[in-house]
XYZ file of C-alpha atoms in Angstrom:
701
model
C -18.171 124.704 27.858
C -14.537 124.148 26.910
C -11.865 122.460 28.983
C -8.100 122.637 28.681
C -6.215 119.759 27.107
C -4.698 118.523 30.356
C -8.005 118.224 32.090
C -9.640 116.754 29.078
C -6.881 114.214 28.667
C -7.119 113.106 32.287
C -10.777 112.335 31.829
C -10.355 109.762 29.051
C -10.630 106.102 30.025
C -7.372 105.343 28.231
C -5.389 107.622 30.571
C -7.158 106.513 33.727
C -5.126 103.870 35.614
C -8.111 101.988 36.889
C -9.797 101.846 33.515
C -6.545 100.829 31.866
C -6.167 97.895 34.196
C -9.709 96.842 33.551
C -9.302 97.169 29.792
C -6.548 94.548 29.750
C -7.622 91.253 28.259
C -6.509 89.469 31.398
C -5.815 91.146 34.744
C -2.571 89.974 36.452
C -4.508 88.597 39.401
C -6.841 86.796 37.006
C -3.792 85.200 35.393
C -2.632 84.050 38.820
C -6.098 82.724 39.591
C -6.191 80.839 36.275
C -2.806 79.265 37.037
C -3.817 78.351 40.613
C -7.193 76.955 39.540
C -5.565 74.955 36.757
C -3.123 73.413 39.238
C -5.973 72.640 41.662
C -7.892 70.990 38.816
C -4.747 69.050 37.939
C -4.287 67.869 41.544
C -7.893 66.786 42.067
C -8.007 65.104 38.660
C -4.744 63.279 39.387
C -5.974 61.859 42.696
C -9.404 61.031 41.221
C -7.968 59.176 38.244
C -5.458 57.412 40.469
C -8.402 56.147 42.540
C -9.924 54.630 39.395
C -6.579 53.134 38.363
C -6.373 51.257 41.685
C -9.825 49.651 41.493
C -8.556 46.142 40.778
C -5.752 46.575 43.317
C -8.231 47.509 46.050
C -10.559 44.638 45.087
C -7.767 42.114 45.514
C -6.164 43.673 48.581
C -9.390 43.868 50.569
C -11.028 40.860 48.825
C -14.206 42.716 47.882
C -16.508 42.477 44.811
C -16.916 45.150 42.133
C -20.181 46.563 43.478
C -18.477 47.343 46.794
C -15.670 49.069 44.913
C -18.434 51.048 43.218
C -19.674 52.185 46.630
C -16.151 53.278 47.585
C -15.758 55.138 44.297
C -19.165 56.769 44.722
C -18.309 57.920 48.252
C -16.478 60.852 46.654
C -19.796 62.060 45.305
C -21.420 61.514 48.703
C -18.949 64.013 50.144
C -19.983 66.487 47.435
C -23.650 65.866 48.154
C -23.247 66.855 51.801
C -22.107 70.424 51.179
C -22.208 71.422 47.510
C -25.482 73.364 47.445
C -24.496 75.509 50.411
C -20.902 75.986 49.272
C -22.062 77.063 45.811
C -24.593 79.558 47.164
C -22.875 80.988 50.228
C -19.376 80.586 48.795
C -20.223 82.852 45.850
C -20.901 85.666 48.328
C -17.816 85.042 50.474
C -14.076 84.962 49.697
C -14.042 82.427 46.866
C -10.268 81.875 46.544
C -9.834 81.159 50.271
C -12.770 78.736 50.293
C -11.122 76.881 47.398
C -7.868 76.774 49.414
C -9.655 75.190 52.389
C -11.169 72.621 50.029
C -7.731 71.656 48.665
C -6.424 71.092 52.216
C -9.374 68.799 52.990
C -8.775 66.878 49.751
C -5.159 66.219 50.707
C -6.097 64.966 54.179
C -8.676 62.628 52.646
C -6.094 61.250 50.206
C -3.676 60.520 53.070
C -6.472 58.757 54.965
C -7.076 56.418 51.995
C -3.469 55.185 52.205
C -3.611 54.565 55.970
C -4.950 50.936 55.927
C -1.729 49.729 54.327
C 0.214 50.606 57.465
C -2.161 48.836 59.872
C -3.576 45.870 57.951
C -0.461 43.692 57.923
C 1.241 41.873 55.060
C -0.567 40.624 51.972
C -0.816 36.823 51.917
C -1.842 34.432 49.178
C -2.424 30.688 49.259
C -0.077 28.794 46.957
C 1.353 25.332 46.383
C 4.752 26.749 45.441
C 7.864 26.540 47.585
C 9.380 29.945 48.281
C 12.922 28.496 48.173
C 14.706 25.235 47.509
C 15.422 24.745 51.211
C 11.858 25.570 52.286
C 10.159 23.064 54.569
C 6.692 24.541 53.912
C 6.215 22.762 50.598
C 2.621 21.692 50.000
C 2.097 18.627 47.859
C 0.285 19.641 44.635
C -1.919 16.583 44.950
C -2.437 15.588 48.587
C -3.926 12.160 49.053
C -7.620 12.064 49.823
C -9.419 10.087 52.486
C -13.133 9.547 53.164
C -13.093 12.038 56.022
C -11.192 14.680 54.119
C -13.320 14.188 51.024
C -16.442 14.906 53.061
C -14.762 17.993 54.481
C -14.174 19.192 50.943
C -11.213 21.424 51.748
C -7.538 21.071 52.394
C -6.372 21.921 55.911
C -4.083 24.593 54.511
C -6.926 26.932 53.687
C -8.776 26.659 56.973
C -9.047 29.880 59.023
C -5.818 30.793 60.732
C -5.178 32.314 64.123
C -4.824 35.747 62.517
C -8.350 35.492 61.187
C -10.044 36.985 64.241
C -7.866 40.098 64.176
C -8.267 40.580 60.435
C -12.052 40.298 60.471
C -12.522 42.601 63.454
C -12.665 45.673 61.209
C -13.112 46.117 57.459
C -10.123 48.175 56.418
C -11.825 49.390 53.268
C -13.945 51.636 55.494
C -10.924 53.932 55.823
C -10.736 54.170 52.045
C -14.454 54.974 51.973
C -14.139 57.740 54.595
C -11.035 59.199 52.964
C -12.840 59.419 49.645
C -15.805 61.133 51.330
C -13.403 63.739 52.739
C -11.898 64.170 49.276
C -15.389 64.828 47.926
C -16.106 67.465 50.567
C -12.833 69.229 49.808
C -13.350 69.186 46.050
C -16.786 70.801 46.306
C -15.859 74.519 45.980
C -13.223 74.115 43.259
C -15.453 73.863 40.199
C -18.513 76.066 40.889
C -16.613 78.876 42.613
C -13.615 78.689 40.302
C -15.581 78.726 37.035
C -17.949 81.464 38.216
C -14.943 83.580 39.329
C -13.461 83.332 35.835
C -16.776 84.095 34.119
C -17.311 87.128 36.374
C -13.962 88.821 35.743
C -12.945 87.637 32.262
C -14.110 89.257 29.037
C -17.016 87.399 27.462
C -15.150 86.448 24.290
C -12.270 85.005 26.343
C -14.300 83.218 29.021
C -14.929 80.135 26.860
C -11.220 79.840 26.035
C -10.191 80.228 29.693
C -12.716 77.616 30.797
C -11.478 75.361 28.006
C -7.887 75.780 29.212
C -8.826 74.931 32.802
C -10.842 71.926 31.669
C -7.916 70.816 29.506
C -5.544 70.957 32.465
C -8.066 68.913 34.420
C -7.833 66.286 31.677
C -4.026 66.336 31.769
C -4.229 65.448 35.470
C -5.626 61.973 34.732
C -2.718 61.366 32.327
C -0.316 61.582 35.254
C -2.814 59.844 37.532
C -3.007 56.778 35.311
C 0.749 56.812 34.688
C 1.283 56.927 38.439
C -1.176 54.038 38.733
C 0.768 52.132 36.082
C 4.047 52.649 37.935
C 2.645 51.670 41.340
C 0.863 48.609 39.895
C 4.257 47.210 38.869
C 5.619 47.519 42.400
C 4.596 44.789 44.817
C 2.294 45.979 47.622
C 4.720 45.069 50.420
C 7.861 46.297 48.681
C 10.598 46.888 51.239
C 9.019 44.494 53.739
C 9.342 41.174 51.904
C 12.022 39.413 49.911
C 10.867 39.681 46.291
C 12.440 36.294 45.558
C 9.736 34.730 47.717
C 6.896 36.347 45.712
C 5.697 33.707 43.273
C 3.094 35.720 41.358
C 3.611 38.236 38.546
C 1.813 41.535 37.722
C -0.329 39.623 35.209
C -1.728 37.310 37.892
C -5.296 37.850 39.112
C -3.973 37.873 42.694
C -1.250 40.487 42.164
C -1.582 43.660 44.255
C 0.629 46.639 43.488
C 1.833 49.412 45.798
C -1.547 51.182 45.666
C -0.845 53.159 48.849
C 2.276 54.868 47.460
C 0.354 56.801 44.804
C -2.082 58.183 47.365
C 0.772 59.621 49.419
C 2.162 61.355 46.319
C -1.268 62.644 45.213
C -2.016 63.939 48.725
C 1.213 65.939 48.802
C 0.514 67.515 45.390
C -3.027 68.475 46.439
C -1.725 70.106 49.620
C 0.679 72.268 47.593
C -2.161 73.376 45.263
C -3.904 75.122 48.176
C -1.081 77.644 48.754
C -1.679 80.237 45.934
C -5.358 80.768 46.759
C -4.548 82.253 50.181
C -2.918 85.262 48.452
C -5.637 86.088 45.911
C -8.213 88.892 46.395
C -11.914 88.375 46.932
C -12.795 90.253 43.719
C -11.117 91.721 40.625
C -11.833 94.759 38.407
C -14.734 94.156 36.064
C -14.067 93.974 32.298
C -14.826 97.136 30.298
C -17.772 95.541 28.520
C -19.570 94.965 31.823
C -19.954 98.670 32.629
C -20.296 101.987 30.799
C -16.872 102.636 29.237
C -17.602 106.307 28.522
C -17.656 107.239 32.213
C -14.769 108.203 34.424
C -14.661 106.624 37.897
C -16.106 109.873 39.330
C -18.962 109.787 36.848
C -19.496 106.119 37.587
C -19.892 106.918 41.275
C -22.356 109.672 40.347
C -24.393 107.271 38.213
C -24.367 104.677 41.010
C -26.389 107.073 43.089
C -29.060 107.258 40.424
C -32.022 104.952 41.279
C -32.541 104.076 37.622
C -29.029 102.686 37.254
C -28.780 100.765 40.513
C -29.120 97.383 38.830
C -26.084 98.032 36.646
C -23.620 99.255 39.233
C -24.366 97.611 42.524
C -21.945 98.638 45.274
C -20.337 95.804 47.228
C -22.348 95.224 50.374
C -21.135 93.668 53.610
C -21.886 89.978 53.944
C -25.238 89.322 55.608
C -25.636 85.584 56.219
C -29.197 85.939 57.549
C -30.336 87.813 54.438
C -28.532 85.297 52.224
C -30.320 82.422 53.950
C -33.717 84.098 53.465
C -33.047 84.542 49.742
C -31.856 80.950 49.193
C -35.257 79.245 48.703
C -36.723 81.900 46.343
C -33.486 81.851 44.338
C -33.599 78.059 44.110
C -37.244 78.173 42.934
C -36.311 80.699 40.249
C -33.511 78.454 38.997
C -35.549 75.243 38.955
C -38.360 77.077 37.181
C -36.158 77.390 34.074
C -37.284 74.542 31.725
C -34.108 74.748 29.623
C -31.993 74.231 32.718
C -34.121 71.261 33.839
C -33.940 69.451 30.483
C -30.194 70.144 30.348
C -29.870 68.543 33.781
C -31.777 65.427 32.691
C -29.636 64.944 29.576
C -26.328 65.418 31.382
C -27.351 63.154 34.278
C -28.048 60.266 31.884
C -24.888 60.889 29.853
C -22.812 61.161 33.031
C -24.174 57.775 34.153
C -22.866 56.300 30.920
C -19.553 58.183 31.072
C -18.744 57.525 34.744
C -19.637 53.839 34.554
C -17.573 53.395 31.400
C -14.483 55.276 32.654
C -14.547 53.632 36.098
C -14.329 50.093 34.750
C -12.479 50.660 31.466
C -9.029 49.673 32.823
C -10.603 46.561 34.314
C -12.305 45.831 30.981
C -8.934 46.041 29.209
C -7.432 43.709 31.818
C -10.155 41.089 31.753
C -11.185 41.193 28.105
C -7.833 41.592 26.375
C -5.644 39.895 28.973
C -3.503 42.952 29.804
C -1.906 43.595 33.195
C -3.239 46.373 35.454
C -0.017 48.305 34.887
C -0.324 48.184 31.093
C -4.044 49.023 31.163
C -3.357 52.141 33.256
C -0.419 53.110 31.040
C -2.572 52.903 27.909
C -5.335 54.954 29.538
C -2.852 57.644 30.539
C -0.759 57.845 27.380
C -3.309 57.197 24.632
C -6.907 57.730 25.733
C -6.702 60.696 28.113
C -4.554 62.946 25.843
C -7.157 62.514 23.109
C -9.817 63.751 25.525
C -7.640 66.720 26.560
C -7.062 67.698 22.945
C -10.775 67.428 22.248
C -11.731 69.633 25.205
C -9.197 72.298 24.216
C -10.207 72.177 20.543
C -13.837 72.631 21.536
C -12.953 75.857 23.386
C -10.934 77.137 20.415
C -13.790 76.416 18.008
C -16.206 78.254 20.321
C -13.951 81.332 20.296
C -13.031 81.250 16.600
C -16.568 80.881 15.274
C -18.191 82.793 18.156
C -20.861 80.168 18.635
C -24.002 81.344 20.381
C -26.256 79.256 22.600
C -27.908 77.405 19.709
C -24.597 76.942 17.912
C -22.979 75.470 21.029
C -25.944 73.122 21.547
C -25.856 71.851 17.949
C -22.103 71.366 18.067
C -22.234 69.455 21.379
C -25.017 67.089 20.324
C -23.495 66.540 16.871
C -20.127 65.428 18.235
C -21.840 63.238 20.822
C -23.902 61.488 18.139
C -20.865 60.866 15.925
C -18.934 59.415 18.856
C -21.920 57.226 19.711
C -22.051 55.665 16.245
C -18.305 54.979 16.342
C -18.661 53.325 19.763
C -21.065 50.751 18.312
C -18.074 49.088 16.631
C -16.705 48.123 20.077
C -19.361 45.417 20.246
C -17.705 43.644 17.305
C -14.216 43.768 18.847
C -14.617 40.816 21.171
C -12.281 38.110 22.408
C -13.135 34.546 23.294
C -12.979 33.252 26.849
C -9.665 31.952 28.128
C -9.457 28.173 28.164
C -9.728 27.235 31.840
C -10.381 23.562 32.544
C -13.587 22.972 34.486
C -14.736 26.605 34.051
C -14.848 27.612 30.368
C -13.824 24.294 28.770
C -14.035 20.697 29.837
C -10.936 18.759 30.838
C -10.929 17.228 27.367
C -10.801 20.713 25.786
C -14.434 20.965 24.635
C -15.611 24.594 24.736
C -19.003 25.985 25.771
C -19.018 24.528 29.270
C -21.687 25.902 31.645
C -19.661 26.372 34.805
C -20.747 24.716 38.029
C -18.596 23.880 41.011
C -18.965 20.152 40.298
C -17.491 20.643 36.806
C -14.092 21.175 38.430
C -14.026 17.500 39.373
C -12.726 14.972 36.873
C -11.408 11.458 36.866
C -7.884 12.802 36.388
C -7.913 14.639 39.735
C -10.226 12.355 41.683
C -7.333 11.010 43.737
C -6.428 14.510 44.964
C -8.053 16.418 47.778
C -8.465 19.769 46.014
C -10.181 22.814 47.473
C -12.975 24.395 45.448
C -11.820 27.720 46.829
C -8.344 27.499 45.306
C -7.127 29.856 42.601
C -3.468 29.116 41.919
C -3.515 28.829 38.096
C -1.009 26.851 36.079
C -0.611 26.552 32.321
C -0.443 23.058 30.911
C 1.625 22.036 27.909
C -1.652 21.630 26.007
C -2.405 25.383 26.239
C -5.205 24.980 28.784
C -5.165 26.789 32.134
C -5.954 24.786 35.278
C -7.343 26.324 38.467
C -4.437 24.954 40.513
C -1.724 22.279 40.275
C -4.003 20.080 42.352
C -6.911 20.380 39.887
C -4.429 19.640 37.083
C -3.637 16.336 38.796
C 0.067 17.198 39.269
C 1.806 14.932 41.769
C 5.268 16.500 42.006
C 7.206 19.682 41.344
C 10.729 20.836 40.612
C 12.392 24.190 41.195
C 11.209 26.939 43.505
C 9.599 30.349 43.462
C 8.554 31.642 40.070
C 10.615 28.940 38.383
C 8.551 26.074 39.764
C 7.487 23.440 37.241
C 4.825 20.842 38.084
C 5.252 17.300 36.779
C 3.087 14.254 36.141
C -0.066 16.313 35.607
C -2.577 13.660 34.588
C -5.298 16.102 33.493
C -3.000 17.621 30.859
C -3.072 14.324 28.968
C -6.894 14.325 28.661
C -6.967 17.253 26.233
C -4.055 15.967 24.158
C -3.173 12.301 24.486
C -0.131 12.702 22.234
C 1.685 14.889 24.737
C 4.613 13.097 26.253
C 5.568 15.854 28.699
C 2.756 16.240 31.254
C 4.038 19.424 32.888
C 2.510 22.758 33.910
C 4.056 26.131 34.674
C 2.905 28.944 36.948
C 0.301 31.421 35.711
C -2.480 31.455 33.166
C -1.842 30.555 29.557
C -1.501 33.538 27.196
C -4.462 34.741 25.145
C -4.983 33.596 21.593
C -3.319 35.460 18.721
C -6.688 36.633 17.376
C -7.288 38.654 20.545
C -3.851 40.283 20.303
C -4.643 41.352 16.742
C -7.963 42.965 17.732
C -6.532 44.945 20.638
C -4.688 47.636 18.557
C -7.892 48.346 16.621
C -9.719 48.727 19.925
C -7.161 51.315 21.053
C -7.393 53.313 17.807
C -11.188 53.404 17.881
C -11.120 54.324 21.572
C -8.848 57.305 20.876
C -10.890 58.581 17.912
C -14.281 58.246 19.641
C -12.962 59.860 22.847
C -11.607 62.852 20.894
C -14.854 63.405 18.986
C -17.080 63.119 22.058
C -14.878 65.458 24.106
C -15.043 68.142 21.380
C -18.514 68.987 22.652
C -17.468 69.143 26.308
C -16.532 72.839 26.515
C -19.442 74.109 24.333
C -21.816 72.052 26.453
C -20.425 73.508 29.660
C -20.602 77.086 28.326
C -24.199 76.383 27.282
C -25.011 75.665 30.927
C -23.540 79.001 32.054
C -25.219 81.084 29.344
C -28.772 79.716 29.521
C -29.412 81.145 33.023
C -29.455 84.558 34.675
C -26.030 85.905 35.726
C -26.976 86.147 39.399
C -27.949 82.448 39.403
C -24.727 81.291 37.772
C -22.886 79.953 40.839
C -25.989 78.246 42.214
C -26.776 76.714 38.811
C -23.270 75.280 38.526
C -23.531 73.951 42.073
C -26.938 72.328 41.533
C -25.724 70.849 38.246
C -22.708 69.343 39.987
C -24.902 68.179 42.875
C -27.404 66.481 40.537
C -24.803 64.762 38.363
C -22.804 63.593 41.365
C -25.893 62.390 43.246
C -27.764 60.735 40.382
C -24.773 59.632 38.299
C -21.533 59.730 40.267
C -22.874 57.712 43.202
C -25.135 55.060 41.587
C -23.304 54.478 38.268
C -20.175 52.728 39.665
C -22.388 50.658 41.992
C -24.836 49.254 39.444
C -22.137 48.929 36.772
C -20.080 46.932 39.299
C -23.060 44.822 40.365
C -23.855 43.930 36.747
C -20.199 43.118 36.044
C -20.195 40.842 39.124
C -22.920 38.729 37.489
C -20.427 37.722 34.776
C -17.892 36.313 37.260
C -17.100 32.607 36.782
C -14.718 31.976 39.682
C -14.631 33.880 42.961
C -11.733 34.086 45.339
C -12.216 33.575 49.069
C -11.018 35.454 52.112
C -8.708 33.869 54.640
C -11.535 33.869 57.168
C -14.041 32.379 54.694
C -16.542 34.432 52.759
C -16.463 35.442 49.115
C -13.635 37.717 48.011
C -12.683 39.265 44.670
C -13.449 37.707 41.278
C -10.605 35.757 39.669
C -11.971 35.209 36.158
C -14.936 36.572 34.177
C -17.034 35.344 31.273
C -15.434 37.544 28.608
C -18.368 37.590 26.194
C -20.932 38.382 28.888
C -18.672 41.081 30.335
C -18.431 42.804 26.938
C -22.184 42.705 26.330
C -23.270 44.065 29.719
C -20.490 46.672 29.948
C -20.805 48.117 26.447
C -24.557 47.505 26.225
C -25.274 49.480 29.379
C -22.933 52.309 28.329
C -24.498 52.702 24.876
C -28.054 52.127 26.100
C -27.886 55.071 28.508
C -26.546 57.368 25.817
C -29.384 56.313 23.495
C -31.949 57.461 26.069
C -30.211 60.841 26.437
C -30.473 61.514 22.692
C -34.257 61.151 22.795
C -34.381 63.893 25.457
C -32.413 66.212 23.184
C -35.444 66.620 20.901
C -37.628 68.544 23.404
C -34.441 70.175 24.683
C -33.758 71.836 21.338
C -37.328 73.098 21.094
C -37.191 74.641 24.583
C -33.777 76.186 23.942
C -34.887 77.748 20.671
C -37.949 79.282 22.352
C -35.785 80.508 25.239
C -33.299 82.139 22.839
C -36.002 84.021 20.944
C -37.541 85.247 24.208
C -34.153 86.501 25.420
C -33.558 88.358 22.154
C -36.930 90.118 22.413
C -36.297 91.051 26.049
C -32.844 92.365 25.193
C -34.226 94.630 22.459
C -36.995 95.936 24.733
C -34.692 96.565 27.680
C -32.066 98.146 25.431
C -34.530 100.732 24.111
C -35.762 101.602 27.615
C -32.227 101.954 28.984
C -31.139 104.135 26.058
C -34.069 106.483 26.685
C -33.216 106.641 30.405
C -29.560 107.410 29.670
C -30.529 110.219 27.306
C -32.740 111.773 30.001
C -29.958 111.500 32.591
C -27.429 113.010 30.191
C -29.768 115.912 29.415
C -30.359 116.571 33.111
C -26.635 116.402 33.850
C -25.855 118.916 31.042
C -28.512 121.361 32.265
C -27.048 121.301 35.763
C -23.591 122.151 34.393
C -24.891 125.390 32.862
C -25.578 126.799 36.359
C -21.977 126.373 37.526
C -20.324 129.867 37.778
C -17.544 130.436 35.266
C -15.209 131.852 37.911
C -15.414 128.603 39.888
C -14.211 126.549 36.988
C -10.639 125.357 36.820
C -9.030 122.196 35.402
C -8.469 120.646 38.810
C -12.101 121.029 39.904
C -13.369 119.880 36.524
C -11.277 116.737 36.847
C -12.756 116.042 40.263
C -16.246 116.471 38.840
């Protein structure tokens, strides 16, 4: 039967508007969704990295140990744990863009809540022996005279609890930070599983890996700005605008310095709130790519085929949302997902590697501060400008390699594990890049300068400061002319001072003479003594190795993520991503910062104390022990994950072969069914009367 050219032309997919839109490599609304999701990733990554950049600031401001900071950091994952399984499952069947928008609004509110304690806790106070000004009458003598009664008391009156103690101890202000981070975690929940599944559903298969790589790259760029924001705020004093900076006697390099941590949270909260806006204007679904349906059919023929029982699984009409039916299907769907051995072994490997990664990233700025003697501001700046861009480049390059070489499941798995192994071997060199402990009299060296001292509280006492009533709780370091740091002017045996503020110089420091009897000038200046030259020479090599290893490891990030999506059934994709995120956040995101922090706390040599008594934040660590436990735990966890990769490869190879056999079998059966349907359709056409045929009716058919 012959048709005229006009009718025939209108039937071709190329001339059909709907098919043309679908045939585009990227639908306009998909482009908008990619841009909106990238910005949301940027916003959540910025606020998350800023949280990690303020770890030492929060420790000092609230006088809490590292393990408690780990609990606060892990509270973000607790928020995820509360809702992620249900958001991933039910959210995939609802309006995904609007659910993401609601999540962004919750994230912004949580970020604002984190900053709230600054406005209700009062001004930051430190104990010091330094006069704030020349005319000050509050000068404390560096070496107050002792008496039998005061010696038994063991503490100077100046550090006894003040009248403001009762108000300060009535509520732990860090609880607000904890709750705000929980709210951030709840809001972040839908962004990844719903966003990635939305892209994978409506993007062409060969472009999906690149799009996911782009989004992941943007999410890595977010931490660049997060750490830079942390670096900027760490330079600004916490009570800027409320105090005269001339009266502040400590510098950003001091272990008691607290930057304007709250300012960054206000900025991050505003950015996250803006990221919610585009999602309100995006549709629930987009046209499917050509490859995901029969391209030889017109829309009318597609609707005809939909009615065929044999083709129902290929073209499923959109059904109204039925929450009761969805709830009934949840448990069987979950059982089907967890019954996939490849998915389970993948989960185990990523959980262990995420423990290593999260613990390492959380405390890396602090490691740079404590081990290499850098300020919090410089540590955050280096993380943002050197380390994070290398990770972003690696993630993007991994997506490009996936697209260029069209890596399959096995290819992606080999590439991911190969880059991870190479990065692991490079990371072993970090163990050799160590610095010696700072020379602190009575803690790491004796008062005569002998190293290898096993610190005990009694080792702070010496004949040179026996005439002074010094508090064992003090941490007001001064640097002697002999290059040794003393815990305070009192412990250095200083009896007088000249100048004021940051320019104070302590004189007649009797302990300074013990380490070097040839010194004629027994003076000490504010702050710790600088690190040795050998440590400064090692630090650039540490940065170079950190950049190279981060780039290589991150190359396998995108292939590894695509491997997760492709090793499961399409209808289980959103749930699989949600369960993966749930498992990694629960078993890695929550515990890793806590036990990493607790182990780091064991290397502390000198603790600070709160105004109302009780142990506060650590002032100085055993550098060698810190390096061993921090790097040893990081590398040890990754070693365990590599052993699990052996059975993982075997299971994945078996799974791939099974899928290939099933695809060939199903393809033959479907081809036979299509031929039967086509034959039946042609036979029916022969009974249509010739007089009833015209181009317009044929087009409608």
